[in-house]
PDB file of N, CA, C and O in Angstrom:
ATOM      1  N   MET A1028      21.692   6.540   8.912  1.00 78.00           N
ATOM      2  CA  MET A1028      20.666   5.679   8.235  1.00 78.00           C
ATOM      3  C   MET A1028      20.345   6.059   6.838  1.00 78.00           C
ATOM      4  O   MET A1028      20.310   7.272   6.534  1.00 78.00           O
ATOM      5  N   ALA A1029      20.334   5.274   5.836  1.00 83.00           N
ATOM      6  CA  ALA A1029      19.967   5.311   4.570  1.00 83.00           C
ATOM      7  C   ALA A1029      18.645   5.678   4.288  1.00 83.00           C
ATOM      8  O   ALA A1029      17.749   5.287   4.972  1.00 83.00           O
ATOM      9  N   GLU A1030      18.415   6.806   3.325  1.00 87.00           N
ATOM     10  CA  GLU A1030      17.380   7.191   3.034  1.00 87.00           C
ATOM     11  C   GLU A1030      16.512   6.196   2.279  1.00 87.00           C
ATOM     12  O   GLU A1030      16.934   5.502   1.325  1.00 87.00           O
ATOM     13  N   ILE A1031      15.317   5.997   2.561  1.00 88.00           N
ATOM     14  CA  ILE A1031      14.259   4.936   1.828  1.00 88.00           C
ATOM     15  C   ILE A1031      13.566   5.619   0.795  1.00 88.00           C
ATOM     16  O   ILE A1031      13.018   6.613   1.172  1.00 88.00           O
ATOM     17  N   LYS A1032      13.678   5.119  -0.544  1.00 93.00           N
ATOM     18  CA  LYS A1032      13.134   5.967  -1.567  1.00 93.00           C
ATOM     19  C   LYS A1032      11.824   5.060  -1.957  1.00 93.00           C
ATOM     20  O   LYS A1032      11.879   3.754  -1.948  1.00 93.00           O
ATOM     21  N   ASN A1033      10.890   5.667  -2.347  1.00 95.00           N
ATOM     22  CA  ASN A1033       9.663   4.968  -2.833  1.00 95.00           C
ATOM     23  C   ASN A1033       9.125   5.846  -4.132  1.00 95.00           C
ATOM     24  O   ASN A1033       9.272   6.910  -4.421  1.00 95.00           O
ATOM     25  N   GLU A1034       8.355   5.147  -5.033  1.00 96.00           N
ATOM     26  CA  GLU A1034       7.782   5.528  -6.116  1.00 96.00           C
ATOM     27  C   GLU A1034       6.422   5.074  -6.048  1.00 96.00           C
ATOM     28  O   GLU A1034       6.244   3.840  -6.277  1.00 96.00           O
ATOM     29  N   ILE A1035       5.333   5.694  -6.039  1.00 97.00           N
ATOM     30  CA  ILE A1035       3.961   5.352  -6.315  1.00 97.00           C
ATOM     31  C   ILE A1035       3.579   5.073  -7.642  1.00 97.00           C
ATOM     32  O   ILE A1035       3.564   6.125  -8.459  1.00 97.00           O
ATOM     33  N   VAL A1036       3.588   3.958  -8.142  1.00 98.00           N
ATOM     34  CA  VAL A1036       3.483   3.581  -9.494  1.00 98.00           C
ATOM     35  C   VAL A1036       2.069   3.662 -10.002  1.00 98.00           C
ATOM     36  O   VAL A1036       1.660   4.233 -10.982  1.00 98.00           O
ATOM     37  N   GLN A1037       1.132   3.303  -9.073  1.00 98.00           N
ATOM     38  CA  GLN A1037      -0.435   3.300  -9.274  1.00 98.00           C
ATOM     39  C   GLN A1037      -1.072   3.460  -7.954  1.00 98.00           C
ATOM     40  O   GLN A1037      -0.919   2.907  -7.045  1.00 98.00           O
ATOM     41  N   HIS A1038      -1.951   4.521  -8.023  1.00 98.00           N
ATOM     42  CA  HIS A1038      -2.985   4.727  -6.888  1.00 98.00           C
ATOM     43  C   HIS A1038      -4.120   4.106  -7.076  1.00 98.00           C
ATOM     44  O   HIS A1038      -4.864   4.416  -8.054  1.00 98.00           O
ATOM     45  N   PHE A1039      -4.721   3.112  -6.321  1.00 98.00           N
ATOM     46  CA  PHE A1039      -5.905   2.522  -6.381  1.00 98.00           C
ATOM     47  C   PHE A1039      -6.994   3.201  -5.760  1.00 98.00           C
ATOM     48  O   PHE A1039      -8.249   3.206  -6.043  1.00 98.00           O
ATOM     49  N   GLY A1040      -6.836   3.657  -4.466  1.00 98.00           N
ATOM     50  CA  GLY A1040      -7.865   4.390  -3.777  1.00 98.00           C
ATOM     51  C   GLY A1040      -7.479   4.670  -2.233  1.00 98.00           C
ATOM     52  O   GLY A1040      -6.333   4.101  -1.674  1.00 98.00           O
ATOM     53  N   VAL A1041      -8.380   5.382  -1.722  1.00 98.00           N
ATOM     54  CA  VAL A1041      -8.167   5.877  -0.230  1.00 98.00           C
ATOM     55  C   VAL A1041      -9.032   4.865   0.598  1.00 98.00           C
ATOM     56  O   VAL A1041     -10.322   4.577   0.431  1.00 98.00           O
ATOM     57  N   ILE A1042      -8.616   4.308   1.643  1.00 97.00           N
ATOM     58  CA  ILE A1042      -9.282   3.489   2.501  1.00 97.00           C
ATOM     59  C   ILE A1042      -9.868   4.317   3.775  1.00 97.00           C
ATOM     60  O   ILE A1042     -10.981   4.098   4.048  1.00 97.00           O
ATOM     61  N   SER A1043      -9.111   5.282   4.121  1.00 98.00           N
ATOM     62  CA  SER A1043      -9.685   6.138   5.250  1.00 98.00           C
ATOM     63  C   SER A1043      -8.789   7.417   5.328  1.00 98.00           C
ATOM     64  O   SER A1043      -7.561   7.315   4.850  1.00 98.00           O
ATOM     65  N   GLN A1044      -9.353   8.406   6.138  1.00 96.00           N
ATOM     66  CA  GLN A1044      -8.724   9.580   6.147  1.00 96.00           C
ATOM     67  C   GLN A1044      -8.541   9.995   7.725  1.00 96.00           C
ATOM     68  O   GLN A1044      -9.612   9.943   8.378  1.00 96.00           O
ATOM     69  N   GLY A1045      -7.582  10.541   8.136  1.00 93.00           N
ATOM     70  CA  GLY A1045      -7.414  10.844   9.341  1.00 93.00           C
ATOM     71  C   GLY A1045      -5.975  11.764   9.462  1.00 93.00           C
ATOM     72  O   GLY A1045      -5.772  12.529   8.664  1.00 93.00           O
ATOM     73  N   GLU A1046      -5.186  11.498  10.647  1.00 92.00           N
ATOM     74  CA  GLU A1046      -3.899  12.321  10.517  1.00 92.00           C
ATOM     75  C   GLU A1046      -2.991  11.850   9.219  1.00 92.00           C
ATOM     76  O   GLU A1046      -2.377  12.600   8.699  1.00 92.00           O
ATOM     77  N   TRP A1047      -3.258  10.607   8.932  1.00 96.00           N
ATOM     78  CA  TRP A1047      -2.629  10.008   7.765  1.00 96.00           C
ATOM     79  C   TRP A1047      -3.843   9.583   6.750  1.00 96.00           C
ATOM     80  O   TRP A1047      -4.808   9.210   7.415  1.00 96.00           O
ATOM     81  N   THR A1048      -3.520   9.687   5.526  1.00 98.00           N
ATOM     82  CA  THR A1048      -4.511   9.033   4.624  1.00 98.00           C
ATOM     83  C   THR A1048      -4.123   7.452   4.272  1.00 98.00           C
ATOM     84  O   THR A1048      -2.991   7.341   3.636  1.00 98.00           O
ATOM     85  N   ARG A1049      -4.853   6.661   4.734  1.00 98.00           N
ATOM     86  CA  ARG A1049      -4.520   5.204   4.579  1.00 98.00           C
ATOM     87  C   ARG A1049      -5.003   4.890   3.027  1.00 98.00           C
ATOM     88  O   ARG A1049      -6.067   5.022   2.625  1.00 98.00           O
ATOM     89  N   GLU A1050      -4.066   4.334   2.356  1.00 98.00           N
ATOM     90  CA  GLU A1050      -4.293   4.202   0.889  1.00 98.00           C
ATOM     91  C   GLU A1050      -3.982   2.658   0.347  1.00 98.00           C
ATOM     92  O   GLU A1050      -3.079   2.160   1.128  1.00 98.00           O
ATOM     93  N   LEU A1051      -4.367   2.414  -0.724  1.00 98.00           N
ATOM     94  CA  LEU A1051      -3.839   1.198  -1.404  1.00 98.00           C
ATOM     95  C   LEU A1051      -3.159   1.705  -2.732  1.00 98.00           C
ATOM     96  O   LEU A1051      -3.767   2.271  -3.534  1.00 98.00           O
ATOM     97  N   ASN A1052      -1.979   1.297  -2.787  1.00 98.00           N
ATOM     98  CA  ASN A1052      -1.106   1.766  -3.894  1.00 98.00           C
ATOM     99  C   ASN A1052      -0.156   0.752  -4.381  1.00 98.00           C
ATOM    100  O   ASN A1052       0.013  -0.397  -3.807  1.00 98.00           O
ATOM    101  N   LEU A1053       0.287   0.669  -5.592  1.00 98.00           N
ATOM    102  CA  LEU A1053       1.245  -0.186  -6.056  1.00 98.00           C
ATOM    103  C   LEU A1053       2.838   0.707  -6.110  1.00 98.00           C
ATOM    104  O   LEU A1053       2.814   1.851  -6.577  1.00 98.00           O
ATOM    105  N   VAL A1054       3.578   0.231  -5.195  1.00 98.00           N
ATOM    106  CA  VAL A1054       4.805   1.011  -4.797  1.00 98.00           C
ATOM    107  C   VAL A1054       5.910   0.253  -5.095  1.00 98.00           C
ATOM    108  O   VAL A1054       6.263  -0.945  -4.916  1.00 98.00           O
ATOM    109  N   SER A1055       7.037   0.875  -5.803  1.00 98.00           N
ATOM    110  CA  SER A1055       8.398   0.394  -5.797  1.00 98.00           C
ATOM    111  C   SER A1055       9.198   1.092  -4.710  1.00 98.00           C
ATOM    112  O   SER A1055       9.355   2.283  -4.641  1.00 98.00           O
ATOM    113  N   TRP A1056       9.760   0.203  -3.823  1.00 96.00           N
ATOM    114  CA  TRP A1056      10.594   0.717  -2.814  1.00 96.00           C
ATOM    115  C   TRP A1056      12.043   0.448  -3.061  1.00 96.00           C
ATOM    116  O   TRP A1056      12.517  -0.670  -3.367  1.00 96.00           O
ATOM    117  N   ASN A1057      12.938   1.512  -3.085  1.00 95.00           N
ATOM    118  CA  ASN A1057      14.251   1.597  -3.384  1.00 95.00           C
ATOM    119  C   ASN A1057      14.481   0.846  -4.745  1.00 95.00           C
ATOM    120  O   ASN A1057      15.530   0.179  -4.960  1.00 95.00           O
ATOM    121  N   GLY A1058      13.670   1.209  -5.750  1.00 95.00           N
ATOM    122  CA  GLY A1058      13.831   0.777  -7.090  1.00 95.00           C
ATOM    123  C   GLY A1058      13.595  -0.790  -7.272  1.00 95.00           C
ATOM    124  O   GLY A1058      13.795  -1.337  -8.353  1.00 95.00           O
ATOM    125  N   ARG A1059      13.041  -1.457  -6.287  1.00 96.00           N
ATOM    126  CA  ARG A1059      12.608  -2.931  -6.390  1.00 96.00           C
ATOM    127  C   ARG A1059      11.262  -2.952  -7.123  1.00 96.00           C
ATOM    128  O   ARG A1059      10.720  -2.178  -7.492  1.00 96.00           O
ATOM    129  N   LYS A1060      11.014  -4.240  -7.411  1.00 97.00           N
ATOM    130  CA  LYS A1060       9.826  -4.674  -7.946  1.00 97.00           C
ATOM    131  C   LYS A1060       8.705  -4.233  -7.284  1.00 97.00           C
ATOM    132  O   LYS A1060       8.544  -4.216  -5.979  1.00 97.00           O
ATOM    133  N   GLU A1061       7.588  -3.691  -7.922  1.00 98.00           N
ATOM    134  CA  GLU A1061       6.439  -3.038  -7.359  1.00 98.00           C
ATOM    135  C   GLU A1061       5.676  -4.006  -6.648  1.00 98.00           C
ATOM    136  O   GLU A1061       5.779  -5.370  -7.008  1.00 98.00           O
ATOM    137  N   LEU A1062       5.118  -3.636  -5.333  1.00 98.00           N
ATOM    138  CA  LEU A1062       4.372  -4.583  -4.488  1.00 98.00           C
ATOM    139  C   LEU A1062       2.853  -3.584  -4.227  1.00 98.00           C
ATOM    140  O   LEU A1062       3.094  -2.459  -4.121  1.00 98.00           O
ATOM    141  N   TYR A1063       1.901  -4.433  -3.919  1.00 98.00           N
ATOM    142  CA  TYR A1063       0.449  -3.684  -3.575  1.00 98.00           C
ATOM    143  C   TYR A1063       0.857  -3.198  -2.096  1.00 98.00           C
ATOM    144  O   TYR A1063       1.547  -4.079  -1.323  1.00 98.00           O
ATOM    145  N   ASP A1064       0.505  -2.037  -1.708  1.00 98.00           N
ATOM    146  CA  ASP A1064       1.024  -1.504  -0.283  1.00 98.00           C
ATOM    147  C   ASP A1064      -0.188  -0.865   0.186  1.00 98.00           C
ATOM    148  O   ASP A1064      -0.893  -0.078  -0.297  1.00 98.00           O
ATOM    149  N   ILE A1065      -0.389  -1.195   1.353  1.00 98.00           N
ATOM    150  CA  ILE A1065      -1.404  -0.571   2.320  1.00 98.00           C
ATOM    151  C   ILE A1065      -0.844   0.094   3.488  1.00 98.00           C
ATOM    152  O   ILE A1065       0.152  -0.362   4.257  1.00 98.00           O
ATOM    153  N   ARG A1066      -0.772   1.500   3.474  1.00 98.00           N
ATOM    154  CA  ARG A1066      -0.127   2.092   4.565  1.00 98.00           C
ATOM    155  C   ARG A1066      -0.768   3.765   4.481  1.00 98.00           C
ATOM    156  O   ARG A1066      -1.473   4.061   3.844  1.00 98.00           O
ATOM    157  N   GLY A1067      -0.503   4.332   5.789  1.00 98.00           N
ATOM    158  CA  GLY A1067      -0.886   5.705   5.915  1.00 98.00           C
ATOM    159  C   GLY A1067       0.354   6.673   5.318  1.00 98.00           C
ATOM    160  O   GLY A1067       1.439   6.483   5.245  1.00 98.00           O
ATOM    161  N   TRP A1068      -0.241   7.682   4.520  1.00 98.00           N
ATOM    162  CA  TRP A1068       0.648   8.712   3.870  1.00 98.00           C
ATOM    163  C   TRP A1068       0.214  10.167   4.363  1.00 98.00           C
ATOM    164  O   TRP A1068      -1.024  10.387   4.549  1.00 98.00           O
ATOM    165  N   ALA A1069       1.142  10.835   4.602  1.00 97.00           N
ATOM    166  CA  ALA A1069       0.961  12.421   4.611  1.00 97.00           C
ATOM    167  C   ALA A1069       0.433  12.874   3.407  1.00 97.00           C
ATOM    168  O   ALA A1069       0.310  12.294   2.320  1.00 97.00           O
ATOM    169  N   ASP A1070      -0.338  14.006   3.580  1.00 93.00           N
ATOM    170  CA  ASP A1070      -0.952  14.602   2.385  1.00 93.00           C
ATOM    171  C   ASP A1070      -0.282  14.695   1.125  1.00 93.00           C
ATOM    172  O   ASP A1070      -0.640  14.651   0.018  1.00 93.00           O
ATOM    173  N   ASP A1071       1.143  15.131   1.335  1.00 94.00           N
ATOM    174  CA  ASP A1071       1.966  15.170   0.235  1.00 94.00           C
ATOM    175  C   ASP A1071       2.901  14.073  -0.215  1.00 94.00           C
ATOM    176  O   ASP A1071       3.783  14.099  -1.128  1.00 94.00           O
ATOM    177  N   HIS A1072       2.559  12.949   0.334  1.00 94.00           N
ATOM    178  CA  HIS A1072       3.256  11.751   0.324  1.00 94.00           C
ATOM    179  C   HIS A1072       4.851  11.917   0.552  1.00 94.00           C
ATOM    180  O   HIS A1072       5.434  10.900   0.052  1.00 94.00           O
ATOM    181  N   ALA A1073       5.118  12.603   1.286  1.00 92.00           N
ATOM    182  CA  ALA A1073       6.720  12.815   1.663  1.00 92.00           C
ATOM    183  C   ALA A1073       6.852  12.037   2.921  1.00 92.00           C
ATOM    184  O   ALA A1073       8.019  11.670   3.084  1.00 92.00           O
ATOM    185  N   LYS A1074       6.123  11.762   3.751  1.00 94.00           N
ATOM    186  CA  LYS A1074       6.080  10.763   4.788  1.00 94.00           C
ATOM    187  C   LYS A1074       5.027   9.686   4.781  1.00 94.00           C
ATOM    188  O   LYS A1074       4.028  10.041   4.318  1.00 94.00           O
ATOM    189  N   CYS A1075       5.428   8.368   5.356  1.00 96.00           N
ATOM    190  CA  CYS A1075       4.356   7.413   5.565  1.00 96.00           C
ATOM    191  C   CYS A1075       4.515   6.803   6.963  1.00 96.00           C
ATOM    192  O   CYS A1075       5.524   6.674   7.505  1.00 96.00           O
ATOM    193  N   SER A1076       3.475   5.996   7.124  1.00 96.00           N
ATOM    194  CA  SER A1076       3.492   5.180   8.371  1.00 96.00           C
ATOM    195  C   SER A1076       3.986   3.859   7.983  1.00 96.00           C
ATOM    196  O   SER A1076       4.099   3.353   6.745  1.00 96.00           O
ATOM    197  N   LYS A1077       3.974   3.014   9.174  1.00 96.00           N
ATOM    198  CA  LYS A1077       4.583   1.467   8.762  1.00 96.00           C
ATOM    199  C   LYS A1077       3.206   0.831   8.051  1.00 96.00           C
ATOM    200  O   LYS A1077       2.088   1.408   8.155  1.00 96.00           O
ATOM    201  N   GLY A1078       3.256  -0.051   7.258  1.00 97.00           N
ATOM    202  CA  GLY A1078       2.443  -0.743   6.461  1.00 97.00           C
ATOM    203  C   GLY A1078       2.579  -2.128   6.096  1.00 97.00           C
ATOM    204  O   GLY A1078       3.456  -2.603   6.497  1.00 97.00           O
ATOM    205  N   ILE A1079       1.869  -2.466   4.894  1.00 98.00           N
ATOM    206  CA  ILE A1079       2.117  -4.081   4.692  1.00 98.00           C
ATOM    207  C   ILE A1079       2.184  -4.000   3.100  1.00 98.00           C
ATOM    208  O   ILE A1079       1.560  -3.215   2.568  1.00 98.00           O
ATOM    209  N   ASN A1080       3.155  -4.805   2.599  1.00 98.00           N
ATOM    210  CA  ASN A1080       3.379  -5.090   1.244  1.00 98.00           C
ATOM    211  C   ASN A1080       2.809  -6.288   0.953  1.00 98.00           C
ATOM    212  O   ASN A1080       3.090  -7.438   1.615  1.00 98.00           O
ATOM    213  N   LEU A1081       2.093  -6.491  -0.265  1.00 98.00           N
ATOM    214  CA  LEU A1081       1.651  -7.678  -0.718  1.00 98.00           C
ATOM    215  C   LEU A1081       1.956  -7.750  -2.170  1.00 98.00           C
ATOM    216  O   LEU A1081       1.859  -6.914  -3.045  1.00 98.00           O
ATOM    217  N   ASN A1082       2.424  -9.256  -2.499  1.00 98.00           N
ATOM    218  CA  ASN A1082       2.433  -9.373  -4.013  1.00 98.00           C
ATOM    219  C   ASN A1082       1.126  -9.756  -4.603  1.00 98.00           C
ATOM    220  O   ASN A1082       0.120  -9.805  -3.952  1.00 98.00           O
ATOM    221  N   LYS A1083       0.854 -10.019  -5.815  1.00 98.00           N
ATOM    222  CA  LYS A1083      -0.414 -10.155  -6.424  1.00 98.00           C
ATOM    223  C   LYS A1083      -1.047 -11.371  -5.885  1.00 98.00           C
ATOM    224  O   LYS A1083      -2.272 -11.384  -5.624  1.00 98.00           O
ATOM    225  N   THR A1084      -0.396 -12.502  -5.728  1.00 98.00           N
ATOM    226  CA  THR A1084      -1.042 -13.786  -5.251  1.00 98.00           C
ATOM    227  C   THR A1084      -1.522 -13.400  -3.729  1.00 98.00           C
ATOM    228  O   THR A1084      -2.530 -13.831  -3.361  1.00 98.00           O
ATOM    229  N   GLU A1085      -0.816 -12.855  -2.782  1.00 98.00           N
ATOM    230  CA  GLU A1085      -1.172 -12.419  -1.697  1.00 98.00           C
ATOM    231  C   GLU A1085      -2.520 -11.562  -1.588  1.00 98.00           C
ATOM    232  O   GLU A1085      -3.333 -11.740  -0.823  1.00 98.00           O
ATOM    233  N   LEU A1086      -2.158 -10.514  -2.406  1.00 98.00           N
ATOM    234  CA  LEU A1086      -3.463  -9.665  -2.589  1.00 98.00           C
ATOM    235  C   LEU A1086      -4.892 -10.391  -2.985  1.00 98.00           C
ATOM    236  O   LEU A1086      -5.940 -10.037  -2.443  1.00 98.00           O
ATOM    237  N   LYS A1087      -4.684 -11.350  -3.926  1.00 98.00           N
ATOM    238  CA  LYS A1087      -5.940 -12.180  -4.158  1.00 98.00           C
ATOM    239  C   LYS A1087      -6.266 -12.911  -3.339  1.00 98.00           C
ATOM    240  O   LYS A1087      -7.566 -13.100  -3.008  1.00 98.00           O
ATOM    241  N   SER A1088      -5.446 -13.515  -2.532  1.00 98.00           N
ATOM    242  CA  SER A1088      -5.920 -14.212  -1.212  1.00 98.00           C
ATOM    243  C   SER A1088      -6.601 -13.356  -0.182  1.00 98.00           C
ATOM    244  O   SER A1088      -7.785 -13.785   0.434  1.00 98.00           O
ATOM    245  N   LEU A1089      -6.035 -12.147  -0.127  1.00 97.00           N
ATOM    246  CA  LEU A1089      -6.785 -11.103   0.958  1.00 97.00           C
ATOM    247  C   LEU A1089      -8.240 -10.815   0.429  1.00 97.00           C
ATOM    248  O   LEU A1089      -9.169 -10.951   0.939  1.00 97.00           O
ATOM    249  N   ARG A1090      -8.352 -10.652  -0.977  1.00 96.00           N
ATOM    250  CA  ARG A1090      -9.666 -10.412  -1.649  1.00 96.00           C
ATOM    251  C   ARG A1090     -10.413 -11.499  -1.493  1.00 96.00           C
ATOM    252  O   ARG A1090     -11.663 -11.280  -0.936  1.00 96.00           O
ATOM    253  N   ASP A1091     -10.145 -12.760  -1.493  1.00 97.00           N
ATOM    254  CA  ASP A1091     -10.995 -14.025  -1.338  1.00 97.00           C
ATOM    255  C   ASP A1091     -11.350 -14.024   0.094  1.00 97.00           C
ATOM    256  O   ASP A1091     -12.618 -14.372   0.317  1.00 97.00           O
ATOM    257  N   ILE A1092     -10.550 -13.744   1.073  1.00 97.00           N
ATOM    258  CA  ILE A1092     -10.913 -13.971   2.509  1.00 97.00           C
ATOM    259  C   ILE A1092     -11.897 -12.880   2.743  1.00 97.00           C
ATOM    260  O   ILE A1092     -13.113 -13.121   3.366  1.00 97.00           O
ATOM    261  N   LEU A1093     -11.864 -11.557   2.284  1.00 95.00           N
ATOM    262  CA  LEU A1093     -12.554 -10.434   2.626  1.00 95.00           C
ATOM    263  C   LEU A1093     -14.006 -10.737   1.861  1.00 95.00           C
ATOM    264  O   LEU A1093     -14.965 -10.305   2.384  1.00 95.00           O
ATOM    265  N   ASN A1094     -13.882 -11.384   0.582  1.00 96.00           N
ATOM    266  CA  ASN A1094     -15.229 -11.499   0.063  1.00 96.00           C
ATOM    267  C   ASN A1094     -16.123 -12.564   0.738  1.00 96.00           C
ATOM    268  O   ASN A1094     -17.172 -12.793   0.573  1.00 96.00           O
ATOM    269  N   LYS A1095     -15.344 -13.512   1.414  1.00 96.00           N
ATOM    270  CA  LYS A1095     -16.060 -14.579   2.270  1.00 96.00           C
ATOM    271  C   LYS A1095     -16.740 -14.068   3.679  1.00 96.00           C
ATOM    272  O   LYS A1095     -17.553 -14.762   4.088  1.00 96.00           O
ATOM    273  N   MET A1096     -16.167 -12.986   3.976  1.00 96.00           N
ATOM    274  CA  MET A1096     -16.583 -12.360   5.434  1.00 96.00           C
ATOM    275  C   MET A1096     -17.983 -11.594   5.232  1.00 96.00           C
ATOM    276  O   MET A1096     -18.343 -11.115   4.111  1.00 96.00           O
ATOM    277  N   GLU A1097     -18.802 -11.818   6.226  1.00 86.00           N
ATOM    278  CA  GLU A1097     -20.103 -11.184   6.392  1.00 86.00           C
ATOM    279  C   GLU A1097     -19.934  -9.940   6.879  1.00 86.00           C
ATOM    280  O   GLU A1097     -19.754  -9.690   8.228  1.00 86.00           O
ATOM    281  N   LEU A1098     -19.913  -8.766   6.184  1.00 80.00           N
ATOM    282  CA  LEU A1098     -19.464  -7.497   6.795  1.00 80.00           C
ATOM    283  C   LEU A1098     -20.954  -6.683   6.843  1.00 80.00           C
ATOM    284  O   LEU A1098     -21.770  -6.617   6.250  1.00 80.00           O
TER     285      LEU A1098
END
């Protein structure tokens, strides 16, 4: 199985901490265009859990949905 490479281009913040630290980052996977990424990371960022990638339009849609919610 080929190794998956990632580069965290920009770190925006930590969403939660536990066994993994769930973060919002801008990540390039295997040299591709950067995407906004929500997933859990090990402390040294050497390993990560499954997550979700969003382009800028999708991230804005998510923001709009969250802003409409009564939390």
